[in-house]
Short mmCIF file of N, CA and C in Angstrom, two decimals:
data_model
loop_
_atom_site.label_atom_id
_atom_site.label_comp_id
_atom_site.label_asym_id
_atom_site.label_seq_id
_atom_site.Cartn_x
_atom_site.Cartn_y
_atom_site.Cartn_z
N MET A 1 0.84 -1.19 0.00
CA MET A 1 0.00 0.00 0.00
C MET A 1 0.88 1.24 0.00
N SER A 2 0.41 2.27 -0.62
CA SER A 2 1.17 3.51 -0.65
C SER A 2 0.71 4.42 0.48
N SER A 3 1.63 5.21 0.96
CA SER A 3 1.29 6.13 2.06
C SER A 3 0.66 7.39 1.50
N ALA A 4 0.01 8.15 2.36
CA ALA A 4 -0.67 9.37 1.94
C ALA A 4 0.30 10.43 1.45
N ALA A 5 1.54 10.38 1.90
CA ALA A 5 2.54 11.36 1.50
C ALA A 5 2.92 11.21 0.03
N GLU A 6 2.76 10.01 -0.53
CA GLU A 6 3.13 9.77 -1.91
C GLU A 6 2.05 10.20 -2.90
N LEU A 7 0.82 10.34 -2.45
CA LEU A 7 -0.28 10.69 -3.35
C LEU A 7 -0.32 12.19 -3.61
N PRO A 8 -0.47 12.60 -4.85
CA PRO A 8 -0.60 14.04 -5.12
C PRO A 8 -1.97 14.52 -4.64
N VAL A 9 -1.97 15.58 -3.91
CA VAL A 9 -3.22 16.11 -3.37
C VAL A 9 -3.46 17.48 -3.98
N GLU A 10 -4.59 17.62 -4.65
CA GLU A 10 -4.98 18.91 -5.20
C GLU A 10 -6.20 19.39 -4.43
N VAL A 11 -6.09 20.54 -3.85
CA VAL A 11 -7.20 21.10 -3.09
C VAL A 11 -7.96 22.05 -4.01
N PRO A 12 -9.23 21.78 -4.26
CA PRO A 12 -9.99 22.68 -5.14
C PRO A 12 -10.20 24.03 -4.46
N LYS A 13 -10.19 25.08 -5.28
CA LYS A 13 -10.43 26.42 -4.75
C LYS A 13 -11.92 26.56 -4.47
N VAL A 14 -12.23 27.02 -3.29
CA VAL A 14 -13.62 27.21 -2.90
C VAL A 14 -13.92 28.69 -2.92
N THR A 15 -14.90 29.09 -3.73
CA THR A 15 -15.25 30.51 -3.84
C THR A 15 -16.44 30.87 -2.97
N GLY A 16 -17.13 29.90 -2.42
CA GLY A 16 -18.27 30.18 -1.56
C GLY A 16 -19.60 30.04 -2.25
N THR A 17 -19.64 30.22 -3.56
CA THR A 17 -20.89 30.07 -4.29
C THR A 17 -20.63 29.28 -5.57
N ALA A 18 -21.61 28.54 -5.97
CA ALA A 18 -21.50 27.78 -7.21
C ALA A 18 -21.64 28.72 -8.39
N PRO A 19 -20.96 28.46 -9.50
CA PRO A 19 -21.10 29.33 -10.67
C PRO A 19 -22.52 29.28 -11.23
N VAL A 20 -23.02 30.44 -11.61
CA VAL A 20 -24.36 30.54 -12.19
C VAL A 20 -24.20 31.09 -13.60
N PRO A 21 -24.59 30.33 -14.63
CA PRO A 21 -24.48 30.85 -16.00
C PRO A 21 -25.70 31.71 -16.35
N CYS A 22 -25.49 32.68 -17.23
CA CYS A 22 -26.59 33.49 -17.75
C CYS A 22 -27.51 32.58 -18.55
N ARG A 23 -28.82 32.71 -18.36
CA ARG A 23 -29.79 31.85 -19.06
C ARG A 23 -29.86 32.20 -20.54
N MET A 24 -29.39 33.39 -20.93
CA MET A 24 -29.50 33.79 -22.33
C MET A 24 -28.21 33.52 -23.11
N CYS A 25 -27.04 33.90 -22.53
CA CYS A 25 -25.79 33.77 -23.28
C CYS A 25 -24.83 32.73 -22.69
N GLY A 26 -25.08 32.28 -21.46
CA GLY A 26 -24.24 31.25 -20.86
C GLY A 26 -22.99 31.75 -20.16
N GLN A 27 -22.73 33.06 -20.17
CA GLN A 27 -21.57 33.62 -19.48
C GLN A 27 -21.74 33.48 -17.97
N PRO A 28 -20.65 33.30 -17.21
CA PRO A 28 -20.79 33.21 -15.76
C PRO A 28 -21.22 34.55 -15.17
N LEU A 29 -22.12 34.50 -14.20
CA LEU A 29 -22.64 35.71 -13.57
C LEU A 29 -21.88 35.97 -12.28
N ARG A 30 -21.44 37.22 -12.09
CA ARG A 30 -20.65 37.59 -10.92
C ARG A 30 -21.40 38.55 -10.01
N ASP A 31 -22.24 39.37 -10.56
CA ASP A 31 -23.00 40.39 -9.84
C ASP A 31 -24.16 39.73 -9.08
N PRO A 32 -24.37 40.07 -7.79
CA PRO A 32 -25.47 39.44 -7.03
C PRO A 32 -26.84 39.63 -7.69
N MET A 33 -27.10 40.81 -8.25
CA MET A 33 -28.39 41.06 -8.90
C MET A 33 -28.53 40.18 -10.14
N SER A 34 -27.47 40.04 -10.90
CA SER A 34 -27.50 39.18 -12.09
C SER A 34 -27.74 37.73 -11.70
N ARG A 35 -27.09 37.30 -10.62
CA ARG A 35 -27.27 35.92 -10.15
C ARG A 35 -28.71 35.69 -9.72
N ARG A 36 -29.32 36.69 -9.09
CA ARG A 36 -30.71 36.57 -8.64
C ARG A 36 -31.65 36.44 -9.83
N TRP A 37 -31.43 37.27 -10.86
CA TRP A 37 -32.28 37.24 -12.06
C TRP A 37 -31.96 36.06 -12.96
N GLY A 38 -30.70 35.60 -12.91
CA GLY A 38 -30.28 34.54 -13.82
C GLY A 38 -29.90 35.08 -15.19
N LEU A 39 -29.75 36.42 -15.27
CA LEU A 39 -29.39 37.09 -16.53
C LEU A 39 -28.34 38.15 -16.25
N GLY A 40 -27.37 38.28 -17.14
CA GLY A 40 -26.38 39.33 -17.02
C GLY A 40 -26.97 40.70 -17.36
N ARG A 41 -26.22 41.76 -17.03
CA ARG A 41 -26.72 43.13 -17.28
C ARG A 41 -27.04 43.37 -18.75
N ASP A 42 -26.13 42.97 -19.62
CA ASP A 42 -26.36 43.20 -21.06
C ASP A 42 -27.57 42.43 -21.56
N CYS A 43 -27.74 41.21 -21.10
CA CYS A 43 -28.89 40.41 -21.54
C CYS A 43 -30.19 40.99 -21.00
N ARG A 44 -30.18 41.52 -19.78
CA ARG A 44 -31.39 42.16 -19.24
C ARG A 44 -31.74 43.39 -20.08
N ARG A 45 -30.74 44.16 -20.49
CA ARG A 45 -30.99 45.33 -21.35
C ARG A 45 -31.60 44.90 -22.68
N LYS A 46 -31.08 43.82 -23.26
CA LYS A 46 -31.60 43.33 -24.54
C LYS A 46 -33.07 42.93 -24.40
N LEU A 47 -33.41 42.27 -23.31
CA LEU A 47 -34.79 41.83 -23.11
C LEU A 47 -35.74 43.01 -22.91
N ARG A 48 -35.29 44.06 -22.24
CA ARG A 48 -36.15 45.23 -22.04
C ARG A 48 -36.52 45.87 -23.37
N MET A 49 -35.60 45.85 -24.32
CA MET A 49 -35.88 46.45 -25.62
C MET A 49 -36.88 45.62 -26.40
N ARG A 50 -37.02 44.36 -26.08
CA ARG A 50 -37.91 43.49 -26.83
C ARG A 50 -39.25 43.27 -26.14
N LEU A 51 -39.53 44.01 -25.08
CA LEU A 51 -40.81 43.82 -24.41
C LEU A 51 -41.93 44.36 -25.27
N ALA A 52 -43.01 43.65 -25.34
CA ALA A 52 -44.18 44.09 -26.11
C ALA A 52 -44.93 45.15 -25.32
N PRO A 53 -45.57 46.10 -26.01
CA PRO A 53 -46.37 47.09 -25.30
C PRO A 53 -47.55 46.41 -24.60
N ALA A 54 -47.99 47.01 -23.51
CA ALA A 54 -49.12 46.45 -22.76
C ALA A 54 -50.39 46.56 -23.61
N PRO A 55 -51.21 45.52 -23.63
CA PRO A 55 -52.46 45.58 -24.42
C PRO A 55 -53.44 46.58 -23.80
N GLU A 56 -54.30 47.17 -24.66
CA GLU A 56 -55.29 48.11 -24.13
C GLU A 56 -56.32 47.38 -23.30
N GLN A 57 -56.85 48.08 -22.33
CA GLN A 57 -57.90 47.52 -21.48
C GLN A 57 -59.23 47.68 -22.21
N HIS A 58 -60.07 46.66 -22.17
CA HIS A 58 -61.39 46.75 -22.78
C HIS A 58 -62.38 45.93 -21.95
N GLU A 59 -63.62 46.29 -22.06
CA GLU A 59 -64.68 45.62 -21.31
C GLU A 59 -65.02 44.30 -21.99
N VAL A 60 -65.22 43.26 -21.22
CA VAL A 60 -65.55 41.94 -21.75
C VAL A 60 -67.02 41.66 -21.45
N GLU A 61 -67.76 41.28 -22.50
CA GLU A 61 -69.17 40.95 -22.30
C GLU A 61 -69.28 39.55 -21.72
N GLN A 62 -70.04 39.43 -20.64
CA GLN A 62 -70.22 38.13 -20.01
C GLN A 62 -71.69 37.90 -19.71
N ASP A 63 -72.10 36.66 -19.78
CA ASP A 63 -73.46 36.29 -19.37
C ASP A 63 -73.51 36.24 -17.85
N ALA A 64 -74.67 36.57 -17.30
CA ALA A 64 -74.84 36.51 -15.85
C ALA A 64 -74.81 35.06 -15.40
N LEU A 65 -74.25 34.82 -14.23
CA LEU A 65 -74.22 33.47 -13.69
C LEU A 65 -75.60 33.09 -13.19
N PRO A 66 -76.05 31.88 -13.49
CA PRO A 66 -77.38 31.45 -13.02
C PRO A 66 -77.41 31.34 -11.50
N GLY A 67 -78.50 31.76 -10.92
CA GLY A 67 -78.67 31.66 -9.48
C GLY A 67 -78.15 32.86 -8.71
N LEU A 68 -77.62 33.86 -9.38
CA LEU A 68 -77.13 35.05 -8.67
C LEU A 68 -78.01 36.24 -8.94
#
């Protein structure tokens, strides 16, 4: 059997948090806000530009519920 002194030991670097990739581009997220959203700053900006305008409000015709 070999002793523990002969085995190469590599200690992984621990950063405290697991890497979180951007859901849109896959880049690693470093900013706490980006990690919370799951999107980097640039990708959040891109999505804001592609938001559709809110639909107009309109009245919906409905039949009365029976028994009320």
